[in-house]
């Protein structure tokens, strides 16, 4: 590595090595399951690991065993359900090379090896072509200000053990390719069969295991956030906060910074299993996290995102077994922008009670695995999300994840909305002013300054900040004067400074940052560094991770009215309003009124006359009925709505709604409801038609059918509502053929009751399907192909039918489901 002495590099590495010595007492273990998934097998040639989920090296380190150098790559190396790469070789390679000074060997087929080489080009060395770099900049920027990446990345692309040697993929990686399904490593033979691997050591059978990577059970628990009880009518969801006051103290809540083996899942806590933690604010603007039974509540608390601030999800690095890799939520006008989301972040956020609607976009700073692994997961998690980065970084991301997932770049582009970050001009994003810049790193990486009202935050990105060394590089001809000036220009005048630190030259030395004035260090929070590694006496500090440690510059003013852009944000993300005309959307903005309810206060009462429609702006509400024939309860959060049925049908409320926390809602009077959503003459407009379809689906208890399906039960409440709105019940007689082989694919369906089978096709060997099962040839619908199955009812029943066009639109809105479901013909 350049910019630092070889001796200093080895000193840093040796110190880390001393902390990572394996524990001798575990050395006799023959096989070991890892916390994040995967398996280590002890052989005479050394440990061999199957499967490489993100942060896998931390499992070996925390268990005190040697980090392997041999890795078997699963045939299916990308998990579509989680959106996670299970062949994440980057950090095992970095750890073994930079810490242990040795290569890793990847055991795989030729196609996988070629894909991995593409990935490593992007992550180790960066893009090959920068001919379109001008597209990253505003047209008014002088080309002399453009970063010369060809010259700049060459500074870092040197073997740190031999600075005269160029760094290449082959410097870190070796491949053993399966030849006739056999891979040989010394005396160890690995045989790849149809669905499993078998390992022989000295011709003795050692182990056989499935060629399928499995995540641990804790991941399934994080998926199962929307549960119902055995009756199918009641979500296992938050008890009232009044009950929580009486609960014992000290219960450890799920945390964004915990490893999965630390997630709280005590059996005796099942009754409140999906109770979200809440970020609460008192009258003085102080934020506290209401954990499950761990904090006494004060009066005047409510759930609300900061007007402007930042939550640190993790602040450590890829080699810290006790810390979570860096990731952030920047809060702007009550909306969240995730920056470099860590792996599995979406499930943690759900567990902590942050609705998906509150996360509006993702910023990807660069394409190292500890910064982009969670981005693809978030892309597939819910409806389309906006991704913000430069075009150079975006195309690198596309090449990398196309190779990882076996999806084409065009397929990946269709999964999200791309918003280019333009350098050289302030960009207005959600009411804040962003100024992006290229940091100084081993591959293209962005940082930014963001200003909202009269407050500002600086985010360095991964960078090497050292004015003296950067000036030396300029004098040596590696950097031009404009780039030197830009890299040495931070004034650090922002109210919050998030600056990375680590081992130079790809990171910033704490020694350099410790020399900054105290008035700067008082506002600076280190990230990408473990708390234990902060220089003592330096005046530096790490950013504390967790929603309870949110850094707040402008607190929410719960007393003021909701600004127009906040109203527009909520309305624009509610599916049922998609068909509103621009004029009607304007009328809606004018007519919505803010109402506030205290914790424990009823918003509407069952059986009373209904005159208003409500949309939740913030807080948590419980919808419930105590009527014997209609007993149920469910919970609503930001962006959910209620109260429409009384305005459209009977006039009387069919359920009560209670404020579980202090609640802010946008209300719409009945006459405005019909004026805006109807046709102007008391007739139904498209919005009311959709609402009526939703009410009919709920009358048929469609939601209970979805909960019976192991796949569709995992959908978010918003996704379930989208499905309910396009379902139509249809009665089916015994012996009825629903479709025949070679017919056109015109619909899919869920079984409401009865029994159905496939006949005259390959699937005819399957057992009968009953209530909750989904049947539909999704690929045939997407590609306009003929059906390959025939489906017959063997008992009288009914289905919830979804027309093909409507189902395609649903999948297009939810790209993760499209990716997951497109190969299936049935799901139970």
Short mmCIF file of N, CA, C and O in Angstrom, two decimals, residues 305-309 330-335 337 427-435 449-458 494-495 553-557 560 563-566:
data_model
loop_
_atom_site.label_atom_id
_atom_site.label_comp_id
_atom_site.label_asym_id
_atom_site.label_seq_id
_atom_site.Cartn_x
_atom_site.Cartn_y
_atom_site.Cartn_z
N UNK A 305 -40.15 10.69 13.85
CA UNK A 305 -38.76 10.77 13.36
C UNK A 305 -38.27 12.19 13.53
O UNK A 305 -39.05 13.14 13.52
N UNK A 306 -36.96 12.38 13.68
CA UNK A 306 -36.43 13.74 13.79
C UNK A 306 -36.71 14.54 12.53
O UNK A 306 -36.82 14.00 11.43
N UNK A 307 -36.82 15.84 12.70
CA UNK A 307 -36.92 16.72 11.54
C UNK A 307 -35.60 16.71 10.76
O UNK A 307 -35.58 16.71 9.54
N UNK A 308 -34.48 16.67 11.51
CA UNK A 308 -33.16 16.57 10.88
C UNK A 308 -32.20 15.94 11.87
O UNK A 308 -32.08 16.41 13.02
N UNK A 309 -31.55 14.88 11.46
CA UNK A 309 -30.61 14.19 12.33
C UNK A 309 -30.12 12.92 11.66
O UNK A 309 -30.37 12.67 10.48
N UNK A 330 -30.17 8.93 7.61
CA UNK A 330 -30.24 10.38 7.70
C UNK A 330 -31.72 10.77 7.66
O UNK A 330 -32.43 10.42 6.72
N UNK A 331 -32.16 11.47 8.70
CA UNK A 331 -33.55 11.89 8.80
C UNK A 331 -33.70 13.31 8.28
O UNK A 331 -33.02 14.22 8.76
N UNK A 332 -34.55 13.49 7.31
CA UNK A 332 -34.78 14.80 6.71
C UNK A 332 -36.28 15.03 6.58
O UNK A 332 -36.97 14.29 5.87
N UNK A 333 -36.76 16.03 7.31
CA UNK A 333 -38.19 16.36 7.25
C UNK A 333 -39.04 15.13 7.58
O UNK A 333 -40.09 14.91 6.99
N UNK A 334 -38.56 14.33 8.52
CA UNK A 334 -39.31 13.16 8.95
C UNK A 334 -39.16 11.95 8.05
O UNK A 334 -39.76 10.91 8.30
N UNK A 335 -38.36 12.04 6.98
CA UNK A 335 -38.15 10.94 6.06
C UNK A 335 -36.74 10.38 6.25
O UNK A 335 -35.81 11.13 6.55
N UNK A 337 -33.32 8.50 4.85
CA UNK A 337 -32.46 8.08 3.74
C UNK A 337 -31.38 7.18 4.33
O UNK A 337 -30.59 7.63 5.17
N UNK A 427 -27.80 19.60 -4.72
CA UNK A 427 -29.01 18.90 -5.14
C UNK A 427 -30.04 18.97 -4.03
O UNK A 427 -29.72 18.69 -2.86
N UNK A 428 -31.27 19.33 -4.36
CA UNK A 428 -32.34 19.37 -3.38
C UNK A 428 -33.00 18.01 -3.31
O UNK A 428 -33.59 17.55 -4.29
N UNK A 429 -32.87 17.35 -2.18
CA UNK A 429 -33.44 16.02 -1.98
C UNK A 429 -34.30 16.07 -0.73
O UNK A 429 -33.78 16.26 0.38
N UNK A 430 -35.61 15.95 -0.91
CA UNK A 430 -36.57 15.95 0.20
C UNK A 430 -36.47 17.21 1.07
O UNK A 430 -36.65 17.15 2.28
N UNK A 431 -36.15 18.33 0.43
CA UNK A 431 -36.12 19.59 1.16
C UNK A 431 -34.77 19.94 1.75
O UNK A 431 -34.60 21.02 2.32
N UNK A 432 -33.77 19.04 1.61
CA UNK A 432 -32.41 19.32 2.10
C UNK A 432 -31.48 19.52 0.91
O UNK A 432 -31.74 19.03 -0.19
N UNK A 433 -30.39 20.23 1.15
CA UNK A 433 -29.42 20.52 0.09
C UNK A 433 -28.20 19.62 0.26
O UNK A 433 -27.48 19.71 1.26
N UNK A 434 -27.98 18.74 -0.72
CA UNK A 434 -26.85 17.81 -0.70
C UNK A 434 -25.75 18.30 -1.63
O UNK A 434 -26.03 18.71 -2.76
N UNK A 435 -24.51 18.24 -1.16
CA UNK A 435 -23.35 18.46 -2.01
C UNK A 435 -22.49 17.20 -1.96
O UNK A 435 -21.87 16.90 -0.94
N UNK A 449 -22.01 16.62 1.99
CA UNK A 449 -22.47 17.55 3.01
C UNK A 449 -23.96 17.73 2.79
O UNK A 449 -24.40 17.89 1.64
N UNK A 450 -24.74 17.73 3.85
CA UNK A 450 -26.17 17.95 3.71
C UNK A 450 -26.61 19.06 4.66
O UNK A 450 -26.24 19.06 5.84
N UNK A 451 -27.37 19.99 4.13
CA UNK A 451 -27.84 21.14 4.91
C UNK A 451 -29.36 21.18 4.89
O UNK A 451 -29.98 21.02 3.84
N UNK A 452 -29.95 21.37 6.06
CA UNK A 452 -31.40 21.48 6.17
C UNK A 452 -31.70 22.63 7.12
O UNK A 452 -31.21 22.66 8.25
N UNK A 453 -32.50 23.56 6.63
CA UNK A 453 -32.72 24.81 7.36
C UNK A 453 -31.35 25.42 7.69
O UNK A 453 -30.55 25.64 6.80
N UNK A 454 -31.05 25.65 8.95
CA UNK A 454 -29.76 26.28 9.27
C UNK A 454 -28.78 25.31 9.92
O UNK A 454 -27.82 25.72 10.57
N UNK A 455 -29.01 23.99 9.73
CA UNK A 455 -28.15 22.98 10.32
C UNK A 455 -27.51 22.13 9.21
O UNK A 455 -28.03 22.05 8.09
N UNK A 456 -26.39 21.46 9.53
CA UNK A 456 -25.69 20.70 8.50
C UNK A 456 -24.96 19.50 9.09
O UNK A 456 -24.60 19.48 10.27
N UNK A 457 -24.74 18.48 8.24
CA UNK A 457 -24.03 17.26 8.60
C UNK A 457 -23.01 16.96 7.50
O UNK A 457 -23.30 17.10 6.31
N UNK A 458 -21.82 16.53 7.91
CA UNK A 458 -20.76 16.13 6.98
C UNK A 458 -20.56 14.63 7.09
O UNK A 458 -20.44 14.08 8.19
N UNK A 494 -19.48 21.92 9.90
CA UNK A 494 -20.82 21.36 10.05
C UNK A 494 -21.14 21.08 11.52
O UNK A 494 -20.24 20.91 12.35
N UNK A 495 -22.43 20.98 11.82
CA UNK A 495 -22.87 20.74 13.20
C UNK A 495 -22.57 19.32 13.66
O UNK A 495 -22.30 19.09 14.83
N UNK A 553 -30.46 17.22 15.28
CA UNK A 553 -30.19 18.64 15.10
C UNK A 553 -31.46 19.47 15.16
O UNK A 553 -31.48 20.56 15.71
N UNK A 554 -32.53 18.95 14.57
CA UNK A 554 -33.83 19.62 14.64
C UNK A 554 -34.85 18.58 15.05
O UNK A 554 -35.10 17.62 14.34
N UNK A 555 -35.42 18.76 16.22
CA UNK A 555 -36.38 17.78 16.71
C UNK A 555 -37.73 18.02 16.07
O UNK A 555 -38.02 19.11 15.56
N UNK A 556 -38.60 17.02 16.07
CA UNK A 556 -39.93 17.21 15.49
C UNK A 556 -40.76 18.16 16.35
O UNK A 556 -40.75 18.06 17.58
N UNK A 557 -41.43 19.05 15.72
CA UNK A 557 -42.35 19.95 16.42
C UNK A 557 -43.75 19.38 16.30
O UNK A 557 -44.44 19.60 15.30
N UNK A 560 -46.87 21.79 15.67
CA UNK A 560 -47.16 22.53 14.45
C UNK A 560 -47.94 21.68 13.46
O UNK A 560 -48.03 20.47 13.58
N UNK A 563 -46.39 20.16 7.21
CA UNK A 563 -46.11 20.90 5.99
C UNK A 563 -46.62 20.17 4.75
O UNK A 563 -46.79 18.94 4.76
N UNK A 564 -46.82 20.92 3.68
CA UNK A 564 -47.38 20.38 2.45
C UNK A 564 -46.54 19.24 1.90
O UNK A 564 -47.08 18.21 1.46
N UNK A 565 -45.20 19.40 1.90
CA UNK A 565 -44.36 18.35 1.30
C UNK A 565 -44.44 17.06 2.10
O UNK A 565 -44.31 15.96 1.55
N UNK A 566 -44.66 17.15 3.41
CA UNK A 566 -44.81 15.95 4.22
C UNK A 566 -46.15 15.26 3.89
O UNK A 566 -46.22 14.04 3.77
#
